Amino acid sequence: MSTPPATRPQPRVVVIGAGIVGCSLADELTARGWTDVTVLEQGPLPAPGGSTSHAPGLVFQANPSRTLAEFARYTVEKFTALEVDGVPCFDRVGGLELATTPERLADLHRRAGWAASWGIRGEVVGADRCKELWPLLDESVVLGGFHTPDDGLARALLAARARTERATARGARFLDRHTVTGIERRDGRVTAVVTDRGTFPADHVVSAAGFWGPVIGRAAGVDVPLQPLAHQYVRTGPLPELRDATAEASRPILRFQDRDLYFREHTDRIGIGSYAHRPLPVDPFAVLPYDEARARGLEMPSSCPFTPEDWAPSWEDCRRLLPALRATGIETGFNGVFSFTPDGMPLLGESRELRGFWLAEAVWVTHSAGAARAVAEWMVDGRPSIDVHECDLTRFEQAQRSPAYVRERGAQQFVEVYDVIHPLQPMERPRPLRVSPFHARQERLGAYFLEGGGWERPHWYEANARLVDGLDPLPERDAWSARHWSPIAAAEARTTRERVALYDMTPLRRLRVTGPGALGFLDRMTTNNLRRKPGAVTYTLLLDESGGVRSDLTVARLAPDHFQVGANSPADLEHLLRHAPADVHIEDITSGTCCVGVWGPLARELVQPLTGDDFSHEAFGYFRAKLTHIGHVPVTALRLSYVGELGWELYTTADLGLRLWDTLWEAGRELGVIAAGRSAFNSLRLEKGYRAWGVDMTDEHDPFEAGVGFAVRMDKEFLGRSALTGTPPTRRLTPLLLDDPASVVLGKEPVYVDGAPAGYVTSASYGYSLGRCVAYAWLPADLPAGTGVHVEYFGEKVPATVAEEPLFDPGMTRIRR
């Protein structure tokens, strides 16, 4: 709970940028009692010339990201309540996304599923209803549409003005014509913002500068992985069909994603935006200042000259969809600049390099109010009220931060804005970027690689295709679930259950924590008991102050003051570094090491002849660690298994990785060893009910509702303990088995109980050992095993049943043998 404004200290906050994000942030901060807020803007107010000044204002809430959907929902709620001089800041005209191909129509059903999962009203409608909603359409080219009645148009400049007035009334000040020239710091913390018109002391500085974010970042010594690109927008001449229009807009905002186009009304004209053209990258360091841009004939710095040659193909598509446009032309057009990141998500949070320096960047008008609220909560309360790990500025690996990578991936995000993207679909370039030491061997085995965190990750191996012949026939998959999947995964899963397989676990993040205070520090930071003898491995949790699961860890105590920590994301390292005392050293060792998972009932037969140490169950029990040798290779062996079978994770340095792989491979030939990929791994881990942080659980969930309460020791002190009240959860992460053996879902689908949406799927995979698709979902906690539910998959209600977990080997006999 927030501290009452009367007793809360008053930090000095300087926000750089008075676009919709900066103004919204000032409003949110002052509403929470932080009233010493100064907003600096290099251009003139109220229209300073950034992306907000030219934004067309479309707000569509449905999104595959639950976080972005919530940001958009809050933006609609906030802007709907605002007006300036009697003019509302939001027109709830609705949204309509069109399908002109069967693939797009199927995708609209998928989008409708997201909407139901996130609590957004919407329905897939036929061509006739599309025509009713937009009479100018040629319905003969339309197969259907997705109608969202609560979407609409944000008047971004007006909303910025309204939020400025609210913040000003509480004590904030807004200063235009102030160009930032430097950021001052002392002892690793920000202390002031320097401008051409004076210096402003600050305890917190927030860069909300939009596509100028990299410029501000450089002044602060902070990397901002953001690529500005120009995007075409035009207004037509007046249309006779709209001559009687009096409102700015009355029809839904329209998206023609099959041609990368969107449309909105401007009274008797139509505004059209296009993503169909080639990427037009913009150097943020070369954008003209406001006055110079005006002197050169540009409306504002964010408005680049229109390029008619890029527009021509789109104009033909527009006139095909809206025949009325054939009687008019383009009245005005410009190429407007806005921001893209390598993964298309915002950049939010406090910098690791410079404490007190925050980013609120790459945020579009659609998500502006929601993102501003999240950052304000983060600053004032210590955490946002919703999960924002997808937006956390620490999420990118160092290998993903080069200017070339940011430029290339940012441009590709522009190209793919309206593409139908499969949840497993990787970007094509630049690849390969990060490879394990085993990569050459994996290529030789015909690995099918996907990508995560820049790593090439084998999902299956064509060398195992021969093993498919021995399987019982698998149900035929639909075209969508068959993408980036192969029946070879079933063969690899079965071989893991019956013999032994090698899994490349190198992309798992590894931290080395050492020093006299290491034990006490890790024990205070995590939920489980780490005060165990060297050689112990512990599954434990990192919680935030509110008791939410910010990560799960495996902690191996290798020596009294030496721990190896298996973590999830760069944010884990950031969190631990932020809290570490002077006598604790934390190092990310992932890139310099590698890991092979050796799992299956024959795992002991494979590794025991290769080592002089005793790998029997009695001498090397489950959740134990040992420093040993495999052949000539020194390894850290952890007896862990995320697939529910006997085995070990074997770690060594990257230079010895290939020798480790070859040693295991040669020794395993007579046992029928195979290499297995992530597709089989995901199936096996879901059969055991093993959670994946960031997918199945986040800091929005406490350990008990997430099903990991066994890792919490309430008889010790740890960060977040006081927030765990012991109140029975109202929701829980629930295992489902789809009733039909031929049914498959992939994740994020809505789950219906008694005909009403009650939750959503997190992870799902076919359980080859069970002969059913396994899905985990957040559902009401009072649903007993055996309850029938339905999962909506592309508009179809698929029956499923609540199950008891673990679904496979509940006695854990296979792991502990």
PDB file of N, CA, C and O in Angstrom, residues 331-390:
ATOM      1  N   GLU A 331      -4.700  14.508 -50.050  1.00  0.00           N
ATOM      2  CA  GLU A 331      -4.621  15.946 -49.809  1.00  0.00           C
ATOM      3  C   GLU A 331      -3.316  16.308 -49.100  1.00  0.00           C
ATOM      4  O   GLU A 331      -2.645  17.274 -49.469  1.00  0.00           O
ATOM      5  N   THR A 332      -2.968  15.543 -48.071  1.00  0.00           N
ATOM      6  CA  THR A 332      -1.717  15.767 -47.352  1.00  0.00           C
ATOM      7  C   THR A 332      -1.108  14.415 -46.983  1.00  0.00           C
ATOM      8  O   THR A 332      -1.814  13.412 -46.876  1.00  0.00           O
ATOM      9  N   GLY A 333       0.204  14.412 -46.790  1.00  0.00           N
ATOM     10  CA  GLY A 333       0.878  13.196 -46.362  1.00  0.00           C
ATOM     11  C   GLY A 333       2.221  13.524 -45.730  1.00  0.00           C
ATOM     12  O   GLY A 333       2.836  14.551 -46.044  1.00  0.00           O
ATOM     13  N   PHE A 334       2.644  12.700 -44.827  1.00  0.00           N
ATOM     14  CA  PHE A 334       3.964  12.876 -44.223  1.00  0.00           C
ATOM     15  C   PHE A 334       4.453  11.518 -43.742  1.00  0.00           C
ATOM     16  O   PHE A 334       3.683  10.548 -43.630  1.00  0.00           O
ATOM     17  N   ASN A 335       5.738  11.436 -43.475  1.00  0.00           N
ATOM     18  CA  ASN A 335       6.342  10.253 -42.882  1.00  0.00           C
ATOM     19  C   ASN A 335       6.664  10.577 -41.429  1.00  0.00           C
ATOM     20  O   ASN A 335       7.602  11.318 -41.144  1.00  0.00           O
ATOM     21  N   GLY A 336       5.871  10.044 -40.511  1.00  0.00           N
ATOM     22  CA  GLY A 336       6.006  10.368 -39.095  1.00  0.00           C
ATOM     23  C   GLY A 336       6.938   9.399 -38.383  1.00  0.00           C
ATOM     24  O   GLY A 336       6.893   8.194 -38.601  1.00  0.00           O
ATOM     25  N   VAL A 337       7.764   9.941 -37.515  1.00  0.00           N
ATOM     26  CA  VAL A 337       8.784   9.145 -36.832  1.00  0.00           C
ATOM     27  C   VAL A 337       8.239   8.637 -35.497  1.00  0.00           C
ATOM     28  O   VAL A 337       7.631   9.394 -34.740  1.00  0.00           O
ATOM     29  N   PHE A 338       8.458   7.359 -35.233  1.00  0.00           N
ATOM     30  CA  PHE A 338       8.171   6.804 -33.917  1.00  0.00           C
ATOM     31  C   PHE A 338       9.099   5.633 -33.635  1.00  0.00           C
ATOM     32  O   PHE A 338       9.946   5.294 -34.466  1.00  0.00           O
ATOM     33  N   SER A 339       8.951   5.011 -32.454  1.00  0.00           N
ATOM     34  CA  SER A 339      10.023   4.174 -31.894  1.00  0.00           C
ATOM     35  C   SER A 339       9.718   2.687 -31.971  1.00  0.00           C
ATOM     36  O   SER A 339       8.587   2.256 -31.702  1.00  0.00           O
ATOM     37  N   PHE A 340      10.763   1.917 -32.265  1.00  0.00           N
ATOM     38  CA  PHE A 340      10.693   0.459 -32.235  1.00  0.00           C
ATOM     39  C   PHE A 340      11.888  -0.078 -31.453  1.00  0.00           C
ATOM     40  O   PHE A 340      12.986   0.472 -31.506  1.00  0.00           O
ATOM     41  N   THR A 341      11.666  -1.179 -30.763  1.00  0.00           N
ATOM     42  CA  THR A 341      12.736  -1.893 -30.077  1.00  0.00           C
ATOM     43  C   THR A 341      12.949  -3.239 -30.764  1.00  0.00           C
ATOM     44  O   THR A 341      12.141  -3.642 -31.609  1.00  0.00           O
ATOM     45  N   PRO A 342      14.003  -3.988 -30.405  1.00  0.00           N
ATOM     46  CA  PRO A 342      14.248  -5.270 -31.069  1.00  0.00           C
ATOM     47  C   PRO A 342      13.124  -6.286 -30.924  1.00  0.00           C
ATOM     48  O   PRO A 342      13.007  -7.191 -31.749  1.00  0.00           O
ATOM     49  N   ASP A 343      12.308  -6.173 -29.873  1.00  0.00           N
ATOM     50  CA  ASP A 343      11.194  -7.112 -29.715  1.00  0.00           C
ATOM     51  C   ASP A 343       9.837  -6.428 -29.772  1.00  0.00           C
ATOM     52  O   ASP A 343       8.809  -7.047 -29.503  1.00  0.00           O
ATOM     53  N   GLY A 344       9.815  -5.142 -30.108  1.00  0.00           N
ATOM     54  CA  GLY A 344       8.550  -4.438 -30.263  1.00  0.00           C
ATOM     55  C   GLY A 344       7.887  -4.010 -28.967  1.00  0.00           C
ATOM     56  O   GLY A 344       6.778  -3.473 -28.993  1.00  0.00           O
ATOM     57  N   MET A 345       8.540  -4.211 -27.834  1.00  0.00           N
ATOM     58  CA  MET A 345       7.957  -3.870 -26.542  1.00  0.00           C
ATOM     59  C   MET A 345       8.573  -2.583 -26.000  1.00  0.00           C
ATOM     60  O   MET A 345       9.673  -2.196 -26.399  1.00  0.00           O
ATOM     61  N   PRO A 346       7.886  -1.916 -25.052  1.00  0.00           N
ATOM     62  CA  PRO A 346       8.439  -0.692 -24.462  1.00  0.00           C
ATOM     63  C   PRO A 346       9.706  -0.960 -23.654  1.00  0.00           C
ATOM     64  O   PRO A 346      10.071  -2.104 -23.362  1.00  0.00           O
ATOM     65  N   LEU A 347      10.374   0.131 -23.289  1.00  0.00           N
ATOM     66  CA  LEU A 347      11.548   0.105 -22.412  1.00  0.00           C
ATOM     67  C   LEU A 347      11.187   0.853 -21.139  1.00  0.00           C
ATOM     68  O   LEU A 347      11.076   2.082 -21.134  1.00  0.00           O
ATOM     69  N   LEU A 348      10.991   0.106 -20.053  1.00  0.00           N
ATOM     70  CA  LEU A 348      10.570   0.703 -18.791  1.00  0.00           C
ATOM     71  C   LEU A 348      11.498   0.253 -17.674  1.00  0.00           C
ATOM     72  O   LEU A 348      11.986  -0.869 -17.671  1.00  0.00           O
ATOM     73  N   GLY A 349      11.727   1.133 -16.716  1.00  0.00           N
ATOM     74  CA  GLY A 349      12.455   0.749 -15.519  1.00  0.00           C
ATOM     75  C   GLY A 349      13.672   1.601 -15.246  1.00  0.00           C
ATOM     76  O   GLY A 349      14.020   2.510 -16.003  1.00  0.00           O
ATOM     77  N   GLU A 350      14.323   1.282 -14.130  1.00  0.00           N
ATOM     78  CA  GLU A 350      15.489   2.036 -13.669  1.00  0.00           C
ATOM     79  C   GLU A 350      16.769   1.426 -14.218  1.00  0.00           C
ATOM     80  O   GLU A 350      16.936   0.203 -14.236  1.00  0.00           O
ATOM     81  N   SER A 351      17.682   2.267 -14.625  1.00  0.00           N
ATOM     82  CA  SER A 351      18.945   1.823 -15.196  1.00  0.00           C
ATOM     83  C   SER A 351      19.830   1.164 -14.148  1.00  0.00           C
ATOM     84  O   SER A 351      19.893   1.612 -13.006  1.00  0.00           O
ATOM     85  N   ARG A 352      20.544   0.125 -14.557  1.00  0.00           N
ATOM     86  CA  ARG A 352      21.549  -0.486 -13.694  1.00  0.00           C
ATOM     87  C   ARG A 352      22.794   0.380 -13.641  1.00  0.00           C
ATOM     88  O   ARG A 352      23.453   0.477 -12.613  1.00  0.00           O
ATOM     89  N   GLU A 353      23.132   1.033 -14.765  1.00  0.00           N
ATOM     90  CA  GLU A 353      24.363   1.812 -14.840  1.00  0.00           C
ATOM     91  C   GLU A 353      24.300   3.101 -14.041  1.00  0.00           C
ATOM     92  O   GLU A 353      25.309   3.568 -13.507  1.00  0.00           O
ATOM     93  N   LEU A 354      23.104   3.701 -13.955  1.00  0.00           N
ATOM     94  CA  LEU A 354      22.965   4.995 -13.288  1.00  0.00           C
ATOM     95  C   LEU A 354      21.695   4.975 -12.450  1.00  0.00           C
ATOM     96  O   LEU A 354      20.580   5.063 -12.984  1.00  0.00           O
ATOM     97  N   ARG A 355      21.848   4.828 -11.152  1.00  0.00           N
ATOM     98  CA  ARG A 355      20.689   4.754 -10.266  1.00  0.00           C
ATOM     99  C   ARG A 355      19.930   6.075 -10.285  1.00  0.00           C
ATOM    100  O   ARG A 355      20.508   7.150 -10.356  1.00  0.00           O
ATOM    101  N   GLY A 356      18.621   5.941 -10.223  1.00  0.00           N
ATOM    102  CA  GLY A 356      17.767   7.122 -10.273  1.00  0.00           C
ATOM    103  C   GLY A 356      17.444   7.569 -11.677  1.00  0.00           C
ATOM    104  O   GLY A 356      16.667   8.514 -11.855  1.00  0.00           O
ATOM    105  N   PHE A 357      18.037   6.920 -12.685  1.00  0.00           N
ATOM    106  CA  PHE A 357      17.738   7.263 -14.081  1.00  0.00           C
ATOM    107  C   PHE A 357      16.800   6.201 -14.629  1.00  0.00           C
ATOM    108  O   PHE A 357      17.140   5.018 -14.682  1.00  0.00           O
ATOM    109  N   TRP A 358      15.612   6.632 -15.051  1.00  0.00           N
ATOM    110  CA  TRP A 358      14.545   5.730 -15.483  1.00  0.00           C
ATOM    111  C   TRP A 358      14.247   5.926 -16.965  1.00  0.00           C
ATOM    112  O   TRP A 358      14.433   7.019 -17.505  1.00  0.00           O
ATOM    113  N   LEU A 359      13.768   4.865 -17.578  1.00  0.00           N
ATOM    114  CA  LEU A 359      13.289   4.943 -18.954  1.00  0.00           C
ATOM    115  C   LEU A 359      11.784   4.715 -18.998  1.00  0.00           C
ATOM    116  O   LEU A 359      11.255   3.818 -18.323  1.00  0.00           O
ATOM    117  N   ALA A 360      11.109   5.515 -19.793  1.00  0.00           N
ATOM    118  CA  ALA A 360       9.707   5.294 -20.168  1.00  0.00           C
ATOM    119  C   ALA A 360       9.651   5.546 -21.669  1.00  0.00           C
ATOM    120  O   ALA A 360       9.100   6.540 -22.146  1.00  0.00           O
ATOM    121  N   GLU A 361      10.271   4.635 -22.412  1.00  0.00           N
ATOM    122  CA  GLU A 361      10.514   4.838 -23.842  1.00  0.00           C
ATOM    123  C   GLU A 361       9.828   3.763 -24.693  1.00  0.00           C
ATOM    124  O   GLU A 361       9.438   2.709 -24.194  1.00  0.00           O
ATOM    125  N   ALA A 362       9.764   4.073 -25.998  1.00  0.00           N
ATOM    126  CA  ALA A 362       9.158   3.174 -26.989  1.00  0.00           C
ATOM    127  C   ALA A 362       7.718   2.837 -26.604  1.00  0.00           C
ATOM    128  O   ALA A 362       7.265   1.705 -26.759  1.00  0.00           O
ATOM    129  N   VAL A 363       7.016   3.828 -26.099  1.00  0.00           N
ATOM    130  CA  VAL A 363       5.623   3.665 -25.686  1.00  0.00           C
ATOM    131  C   VAL A 363       4.743   4.414 -26.676  1.00  0.00           C
ATOM    132  O   VAL A 363       4.910   5.621 -26.872  1.00  0.00           O
ATOM    133  N   TRP A 364       3.816   3.711 -27.298  1.00  0.00           N
ATOM    134  CA  TRP A 364       2.893   4.349 -28.232  1.00  0.00           C
ATOM    135  C   TRP A 364       1.700   4.928 -27.469  1.00  0.00           C
ATOM    136  O   TRP A 364       1.449   4.580 -26.311  1.00  0.00           O
ATOM    137  N   VAL A 365       0.957   5.805 -28.122  1.00  0.00           N
ATOM    138  CA  VAL A 365      -0.220   6.425 -27.494  1.00  0.00           C
ATOM    139  C   VAL A 365      -1.153   5.348 -26.948  1.00  0.00           C
ATOM    140  O   VAL A 365      -1.718   5.488 -25.862  1.00  0.00           O
ATOM    141  N   THR A 366      -1.307   4.246 -27.684  1.00  0.00           N
ATOM    142  CA  THR A 366      -2.194   3.151 -27.277  1.00  0.00           C
ATOM    143  C   THR A 366      -1.939   2.709 -25.844  1.00  0.00           C
ATOM    144  O   THR A 366      -2.868   2.400 -25.103  1.00  0.00           O
ATOM    145  N   HIS A 367      -0.678   2.681 -25.440  1.00  0.00           N
ATOM    146  CA  HIS A 367      -0.304   2.131 -24.140  1.00  0.00           C
ATOM    147  C   HIS A 367       0.187   3.203 -23.169  1.00  0.00           C
ATOM    148  O   HIS A 367       0.687   2.877 -22.088  1.00  0.00           O
ATOM    149  N   SER A 368       0.027   4.461 -23.534  1.00  0.00           N
ATOM    150  CA  SER A 368       0.716   5.540 -22.825  1.00  0.00           C
ATOM    151  C   SER A 368       0.286   5.681 -21.373  1.00  0.00           C
ATOM    152  O   SER A 368       1.137   5.761 -20.469  1.00  0.00           O
ATOM    153  N   ALA A 369      -1.004   5.729 -21.106  1.00  0.00           N
ATOM    154  CA  ALA A 369      -1.453   5.922 -19.732  1.00  0.00           C
ATOM    155  C   ALA A 369      -1.095   4.719 -18.870  1.00  0.00           C
ATOM    156  O   ALA A 369      -0.671   4.866 -17.715  1.00  0.00           O
ATOM    157  N   GLY A 370      -1.255   3.523 -19.430  1.00  0.00           N
ATOM    158  CA  GLY A 370      -0.935   2.321 -18.665  1.00  0.00           C
ATOM    159  C   GLY A 370       0.540   2.216 -18.349  1.00  0.00           C
ATOM    160  O   GLY A 370       0.927   1.850 -17.230  1.00  0.00           O
ATOM    161  N   ALA A 371       1.385   2.516 -19.323  1.00  0.00           N
ATOM    162  CA  ALA A 371       2.826   2.473 -19.081  1.00  0.00           C
ATOM    163  C   ALA A 371       3.239   3.523 -18.072  1.00  0.00           C
ATOM    164  O   ALA A 371       4.090   3.273 -17.203  1.00  0.00           O
ATOM    165  N   ALA A 372       2.657   4.721 -18.163  1.00  0.00           N
ATOM    166  CA  ALA A 372       2.984   5.781 -17.204  1.00  0.00           C
ATOM    167  C   ALA A 372       2.580   5.388 -15.795  1.00  0.00           C
ATOM    168  O   ALA A 372       3.311   5.633 -14.828  1.00  0.00           O
ATOM    169  N   ARG A 373       1.421   4.769 -15.651  1.00  0.00           N
ATOM    170  CA  ARG A 373       1.009   4.312 -14.321  1.00  0.00           C
ATOM    171  C   ARG A 373       2.000   3.289 -13.773  1.00  0.00           C
ATOM    172  O   ARG A 373       2.381   3.348 -12.594  1.00  0.00           O
ATOM    173  N   ALA A 374       2.424   2.341 -14.628  1.00  0.00           N
ATOM    174  CA  ALA A 374       3.351   1.305 -14.171  1.00  0.00           C
ATOM    175  C   ALA A 374       4.662   1.914 -13.687  1.00  0.00           C
ATOM    176  O   ALA A 374       5.191   1.530 -12.637  1.00  0.00           O
ATOM    177  N   VAL A 375       5.202   2.885 -14.430  1.00  0.00           N
ATOM    178  CA  VAL A 375       6.462   3.510 -14.029  1.00  0.00           C
ATOM    179  C   VAL A 375       6.268   4.313 -12.746  1.00  0.00           C
ATOM    180  O   VAL A 375       7.126   4.294 -11.845  1.00  0.00           O
ATOM    181  N   ALA A 376       5.154   5.018 -12.641  1.00  0.00           N
ATOM    182  CA  ALA A 376       4.895   5.791 -11.416  1.00  0.00           C
ATOM    183  C   ALA A 376       4.793   4.870 -10.205  1.00  0.00           C
ATOM    184  O   ALA A 376       5.342   5.164  -9.130  1.00  0.00           O
ATOM    185  N   GLU A 377       4.089   3.758 -10.348  1.00  0.00           N
ATOM    186  CA  GLU A 377       3.997   2.797  -9.242  1.00  0.00           C
ATOM    187  C   GLU A 377       5.374   2.246  -8.895  1.00  0.00           C
ATOM    188  O   GLU A 377       5.709   2.071  -7.713  1.00  0.00           O
ATOM    189  N   TRP A 378       6.140   1.962  -9.900  1.00  0.00           N
ATOM    190  CA  TRP A 378       7.491   1.423  -9.711  1.00  0.00           C
ATOM    191  C   TRP A 378       8.342   2.400  -8.891  1.00  0.00           C
ATOM    192  O   TRP A 378       9.052   2.011  -7.969  1.00  0.00           O
ATOM    193  N   MET A 379       8.256   3.689  -9.251  1.00  0.00           N
ATOM    194  CA  MET A 379       9.059   4.693  -8.567  1.00  0.00           C
ATOM    195  C   MET A 379       8.574   4.939  -7.145  1.00  0.00           C
ATOM    196  O   MET A 379       9.377   5.035  -6.208  1.00  0.00           O
ATOM    197  N   VAL A 380       7.265   5.035  -6.962  1.00  0.00           N
ATOM    198  CA  VAL A 380       6.710   5.422  -5.668  1.00  0.00           C
ATOM    199  C   VAL A 380       6.593   4.231  -4.721  1.00  0.00           C
ATOM    200  O   VAL A 380       6.954   4.306  -3.542  1.00  0.00           O
ATOM    201  N   ASP A 381       6.062   3.114  -5.243  1.00  0.00           N
ATOM    202  CA  ASP A 381       5.749   1.958  -4.401  1.00  0.00           C
ATOM    203  C   ASP A 381       6.797   0.852  -4.464  1.00  0.00           C
ATOM    204  O   ASP A 381       6.719  -0.113  -3.705  1.00  0.00           O
ATOM    205  N   GLY A 382       7.729   0.968  -5.389  1.00  0.00           N
ATOM    206  CA  GLY A 382       8.764  -0.053  -5.508  1.00  0.00           C
ATOM    207  C   GLY A 382       8.470  -1.145  -6.499  1.00  0.00           C
ATOM    208  O   GLY A 382       9.352  -1.946  -6.834  1.00  0.00           O
ATOM    209  N   ARG A 383       7.235  -1.225  -7.011  1.00  0.00           N
ATOM    210  CA  ARG A 383       6.882  -2.228  -8.007  1.00  0.00           C
ATOM    211  C   ARG A 383       5.600  -1.798  -8.709  1.00  0.00           C
ATOM    212  O   ARG A 383       4.740  -1.155  -8.101  1.00  0.00           O
ATOM    213  N   PRO A 384       5.448  -2.155  -9.974  1.00  0.00           N
ATOM    214  CA  PRO A 384       4.168  -1.914 -10.650  1.00  0.00           C
ATOM    215  C   PRO A 384       3.113  -2.892 -10.138  1.00  0.00           C
ATOM    216  O   PRO A 384       3.433  -3.956  -9.595  1.00  0.00           O
ATOM    217  N   SER A 385       1.857  -2.542 -10.330  1.00  0.00           N
ATOM    218  CA  SER A 385       0.768  -3.409  -9.870  1.00  0.00           C
ATOM    219  C   SER A 385       0.509  -4.556 -10.831  1.00  0.00           C
ATOM    220  O   SER A 385      -0.248  -5.479 -10.497  1.00  0.00           O
ATOM    221  N   ILE A 386       1.087  -4.523 -12.035  1.00  0.00           N
ATOM    222  CA  ILE A 386       0.960  -5.634 -12.968  1.00  0.00           C
ATOM    223  C   ILE A 386       2.352  -6.071 -13.408  1.00  0.00           C
ATOM    224  O   ILE A 386       3.333  -5.344 -13.251  1.00  0.00           O
ATOM    225  N   ASP A 387       2.424  -7.270 -13.949  1.00  0.00           N
ATOM    226  CA  ASP A 387       3.693  -7.802 -14.421  1.00  0.00           C
ATOM    227  C   ASP A 387       4.171  -7.016 -15.633  1.00  0.00           C
ATOM    228  O   ASP A 387       3.437  -6.842 -16.604  1.00  0.00           O
ATOM    229  N   VAL A 388       5.426  -6.548 -15.583  1.00  0.00           N
ATOM    230  CA  VAL A 388       5.996  -5.791 -16.699  1.00  0.00           C
ATOM    231  C   VAL A 388       7.336  -6.381 -17.149  1.00  0.00           C
ATOM    232  O   VAL A 388       8.151  -5.682 -17.748  1.00  0.00           O
ATOM    233  N   HIS A 389       7.565  -7.669 -16.881  1.00  0.00           N
ATOM    234  CA  HIS A 389       8.889  -8.210 -17.199  1.00  0.00           C
ATOM    235  C   HIS A 389       9.173  -8.160 -18.694  1.00  0.00           C
ATOM    236  O   HIS A 389      10.321  -8.063 -19.099  1.00  0.00           O
ATOM    237  N   GLU A 390       8.122  -8.189 -19.540  1.00  0.00           N
ATOM    238  CA  GLU A 390       8.338  -8.089 -20.989  1.00  0.00           C
ATOM    239  C   GLU A 390       8.847  -6.709 -21.393  1.00  0.00           C
ATOM    240  O   GLU A 390       9.389  -6.555 -22.487  1.00  0.00           O
TER     241      GLU A 390
END
